[in-house]
GROMACS .gro file of C-alpha atoms in nm:
model
  191
    1PHE     CA    1   0.000   0.000   0.000
    2LYS     CA    2   0.112   0.360  -0.053
    3ILE     CA    3   0.053   0.686   0.138
    4ASP     CA    4   0.140   1.026  -0.017
    5THR     CA    5   0.087   1.331   0.207
    6LEU     CA    6   0.260   1.658   0.114
    7GLY     CA    7   0.516   1.466  -0.089
    8GLN     CA    8   0.585   1.211   0.185
    9LYS     CA    9   0.565   0.850   0.073
   10LEU     CA   10   0.542   0.528   0.270
   11LYS     CA   11   0.563   0.199   0.083
   12THR     CA   12   0.539  -0.147   0.238
   13SER     CA   13   0.553  -0.500   0.106
   14PHE     CA   14   0.539  -0.843   0.263
   15VAL     CA   15   0.626  -1.165   0.082
   16LEU     CA   16   0.574  -1.520   0.206
   17ALA     CA   17   0.714  -1.799  -0.011
   18SER     CA   18   0.740  -2.174   0.035
   19TRP     CA   19   0.868  -2.456  -0.181
   20TYR     CA   20   0.854  -2.830  -0.129
   21GLY     CA   21   1.005  -3.057  -0.388
   22SER     CA   22   1.256  -3.314  -0.503
   23ASN     CA   23   1.522  -3.326  -0.767
   24ILE     CA   24   1.645  -3.662  -0.899
   25THR     CA   25   1.955  -3.685  -1.118
   26ASP     CA   26   2.048  -4.009  -1.294
   27VAL     CA   27   2.396  -3.997  -1.452
   28ASN     CA   28   2.530  -4.287  -1.657
   29ASP     CA   29   2.877  -4.226  -1.808
   30ILE     CA   30   3.011  -4.503  -2.028
   31ILE     CA   31   3.376  -4.501  -2.133
   32THR     CA   32   3.455  -4.667  -2.466
   33GLU     CA   33   3.756  -4.738  -2.685
   34GLU     CA   34   3.822  -4.537  -3.001
   35ASP     CA   35   3.587  -4.764  -3.199
   36PHE     CA   36   3.299  -4.650  -2.972
   37GLU     CA   37   3.185  -5.014  -2.946
   38THR     CA   38   3.414  -5.164  -2.684
   39VAL     CA   39   3.304  -5.050  -2.338
   40THR     CA   40   3.595  -5.032  -2.094
   41ASP     CA   41   3.442  -4.872  -1.787
   42GLY     CA   42   3.147  -4.674  -1.663
   43ILE     CA   43   3.013  -4.461  -1.383
   44HIS     CA   44   2.646  -4.469  -1.293
   45HIS     CA   45   2.512  -4.272  -1.001
   46LEU     CA   46   2.174  -4.160  -0.881
   47SER     CA   47   2.136  -3.854  -0.658
   48ILE     CA   48   1.819  -3.736  -0.486
   49ARG     CA   49   1.766  -3.399  -0.320
   50ASP     CA   50   1.456  -3.313  -0.115
   51ASP     CA   51   1.391  -2.955  -0.002
   52LYS     CA   52   1.142  -2.779   0.220
   53THR     CA   53   1.186  -2.402   0.210
   54LYS     CA   54   1.002  -2.116   0.378
   55ALA     CA   55   1.097  -1.753   0.325
   56TYR     CA   56   0.957  -1.427   0.463
   57GLN     CA   57   1.038  -1.072   0.356
   58LEU     CA   58   0.911  -0.744   0.500
   59LYS     CA   59   1.008  -0.409   0.348
   60LEU     CA   60   0.924  -0.053   0.457
   61ASP     CA   61   1.037   0.257   0.263
   62TYR     CA   62   0.972   0.616   0.372
   63THR     CA   63   1.056   0.920   0.157
   64LEU     CA   64   1.055   1.274   0.298
   65PRO     CA   65   1.108   1.574   0.066
   66LEU     CA   66   1.330   1.827   0.247
   67THR     CA   67   1.346   2.094  -0.026
   68LYS     CA   68   1.261   2.115  -0.396
   69THR     CA   69   1.592   1.944  -0.477
   70SER     CA   70   1.657   1.727  -0.168
   71THR     CA   71   1.497   1.415  -0.024
   72LEU     CA   72   1.565   1.185   0.267
   73GLU     CA   73   1.481   0.815   0.239
   74LEU     CA   74   1.467   0.579   0.535
   75GLY     CA   75   1.391   0.211   0.523
   76TYR     CA   76   1.386  -0.132   0.680
   77GLN     CA   77   1.411  -0.475   0.524
   78GLY     CA   78   1.388  -0.810   0.699
   79ASN     CA   79   1.452  -1.146   0.533
   80ILE     CA   80   1.410  -1.481   0.705
   81ARG     CA   81   1.472  -1.810   0.525
   82ASP     CA   82   1.446  -2.165   0.662
   83VAL     CA   83   1.546  -2.470   0.459
   84LEU     CA   84   1.540  -2.839   0.550
   85SER     CA   85   1.728  -3.034   0.285
   86GLY     CA   86   1.811  -3.400   0.235
   87TYR     CA   87   2.066  -3.536  -0.011
   88SER     CA   88   2.159  -3.892  -0.102
   89ILE     CA   89   2.376  -4.047  -0.370
   90SER     CA   90   2.411  -4.410  -0.478
   91PHE     CA   91   2.671  -4.559  -0.711
   92GLN     CA   92   2.634  -4.865  -0.932
   93ASP     CA   93   2.932  -5.101  -0.964
   94PHE     CA   94   3.025  -5.126  -1.333
   95GLU     CA   95   3.123  -5.495  -1.322
   96THR     CA   96   2.848  -5.638  -1.100
   97GLN     CA   97   2.572  -5.382  -1.173
   98ILE     CA   98   2.498  -5.382  -0.796
   99TRP     CA   99   2.402  -5.052  -0.636
  100ASN     CA  100   2.616  -4.936  -0.343
  101ASP     CA  101   2.382  -4.739  -0.120
  102LEU     CA  102   2.602  -4.644   0.175
  103PRO     CA  103   2.457  -4.463   0.479
  104SER     CA  104   2.755  -4.224   0.465
  105ASN     CA  105   2.617  -4.094   0.134
  106HIS     CA  106   2.290  -3.976   0.292
  107HIS     CA  107   2.285  -3.633   0.455
  108LYS     CA  108   2.031  -3.393   0.600
  109MET     CA  109   2.092  -3.029   0.675
  110LYS     CA  110   1.908  -2.734   0.816
  111TYR     CA  111   1.984  -2.387   0.685
  112ALA     CA  112   1.848  -2.081   0.867
  113GLN     CA  113   1.918  -1.725   0.757
  114ASN     CA  114   1.803  -1.401   0.918
  115ILE     CA  115   1.891  -1.060   0.770
  116GLN     CA  116   1.769  -0.742   0.940
  117ALA     CA  117   1.868  -0.412   0.781
  118VAL     CA  118   1.794  -0.041   0.810
  119TYR     CA  119   1.907   0.228   0.571
  120GLY     CA  120   1.915   0.601   0.516
  121MET     CA  121   1.979   0.790   0.193
  122PHE     CA  122   2.014   1.163   0.126
  123ASN     CA  123   1.960   1.278  -0.233
  124THR     CA  124   2.021   1.637  -0.347
  125ARG     CA  125   2.112   1.853  -0.645
  126TRP     CA  126   2.375   2.125  -0.592
  127LYS     CA  127   2.541   2.343  -0.860
  128GLY     CA  128   2.456   2.102  -1.141
  129ILE     CA  129   2.573   1.796  -0.946
  130GLN     CA  130   2.332   1.520  -0.841
  131LEU     CA  131   2.454   1.373  -0.510
  132LEU     CA  132   2.329   1.057  -0.340
  133LEU     CA  133   2.481   0.964  -0.004
  134GLY     CA  134   2.362   0.663   0.192
  135VAL     CA  135   2.440   0.391   0.442
  136ARG     CA  136   2.285   0.053   0.517
  137GLY     CA  137   2.334  -0.113   0.855
  138GLU     CA  138   2.281  -0.486   0.859
  139TYR     CA  139   2.263  -0.773   1.106
  140PHE     CA  140   2.328  -1.107   0.934
  141CYS     CA  141   2.275  -1.441   1.106
  142ARG     CA  142   2.318  -1.771   0.930
  143ASN     CA  143   2.329  -2.118   1.078
  144LEU     CA  144   2.403  -2.427   0.873
  145THR     CA  145   2.359  -2.750   1.067
  146ILE     CA  146   2.442  -3.097   0.934
  147LEU     CA  147   2.176  -3.301   1.112
  148ASP     CA  148   2.356  -3.636   1.072
  149ASN     CA  149   2.627  -3.539   1.321
  150ASP     CA  150   2.503  -3.207   1.469
  151GLU     CA  151   2.786  -3.008   1.311
  152ALA     CA  152   2.691  -2.641   1.314
  153TYR     CA  153   2.844  -2.356   1.116
  154PRO     CA  154   2.700  -2.030   1.253
  155ILE     CA  155   2.777  -1.676   1.137
  156HIS     CA  156   2.660  -1.363   1.322
  157THR     CA  157   2.780  -1.027   1.189
  158TYR     CA  158   2.696  -0.658   1.193
  159LYS     CA  159   2.813  -0.459   0.889
  160LEU     CA  160   2.779  -0.115   0.734
  161PHE     CA  161   2.741  -0.067   0.360
  162PRO     CA  162   2.810   0.295   0.252
  163THR     CA  163   2.706   0.435  -0.087
  164LEU     CA  164   2.809   0.751  -0.269
  165HIS     CA  165   2.698   0.854  -0.622
  166MET     CA  166   2.784   1.185  -0.788
  167THR     CA  167   2.658   1.280  -1.133
  168LYS     CA  168   2.749   1.597  -1.324
  169GLU     CA  169   2.530   1.679  -1.623
  170PHE     CA  170   2.670   1.861  -1.926
  171LYS     CA  171   2.515   2.010  -2.238
  172LYS     CA  172   2.391   1.780  -2.517
  173SER     CA  173   2.279   1.509  -2.272
  174TYR     CA  174   2.632   1.416  -2.161
  175GLN     CA  175   2.703   1.330  -1.801
  176LEU     CA  176   2.992   1.215  -1.586
  177GLN     CA  177   2.929   0.984  -1.293
  178ALA     CA  178   3.146   0.861  -1.006
  179SER     CA  179   3.014   0.595  -0.767
  180TYR     CA  180   3.120   0.395  -0.466
  181SER     CA  181   2.921   0.124  -0.294
  182ARG     CA  182   3.013  -0.163  -0.068
  183ARG     CA  183   2.838  -0.489  -0.155
  184THR     CA  184   2.831  -0.847  -0.037
  185ASN     CA  185   2.784  -1.181  -0.209
  186ARG     CA  186   2.609  -1.438   0.008
  187PRO     CA  187   2.624  -1.805  -0.080
  188ARG     CA  188   2.294  -1.990  -0.097
  189GLU     CA  189   2.234  -2.306   0.105
  190TRP     CA  190   2.341  -2.540  -0.181
  191ASP     CA  191   2.675  -2.360  -0.219
   0.00000   0.00000   0.00000
């Protein structure tokens, strides 16, 4: 929903997503001689992955005009993701064609991620220069637990992500821009 009073804007969104499913991969590699008829070896494996995922996202954005050329934006974003995943792999012996289904090749894991962030951004135009200055503060919590042996790999961090963009406009639609922003790349649960 959206509120606009005297140029002020408040935008919100909430997303709930879930996914339950399986992925089965059957790989059969056969190694032959140069004549492509004589089979010398082979690898056949079957892998199965089962996932149950729930994800929640809440976002709030507030914009306040300060002057005709300046605005202040404040916001919050929360992301929570829970995944229960099972993985198994079985190999078939090339000579005997018997499947080796070892318990050590079956694993279950739980992946929980919680990201809570607030941000502020100041946007203004001054002497033909468009300036955007912002910062995002973030709490990141991730816990990966291998359920077979209760191995846990937690991460809890607080970080700041500054942003600076400057744009100078010239005649004939030319412009020069300089930017700096700190970003992060988060691995997903299957990484």
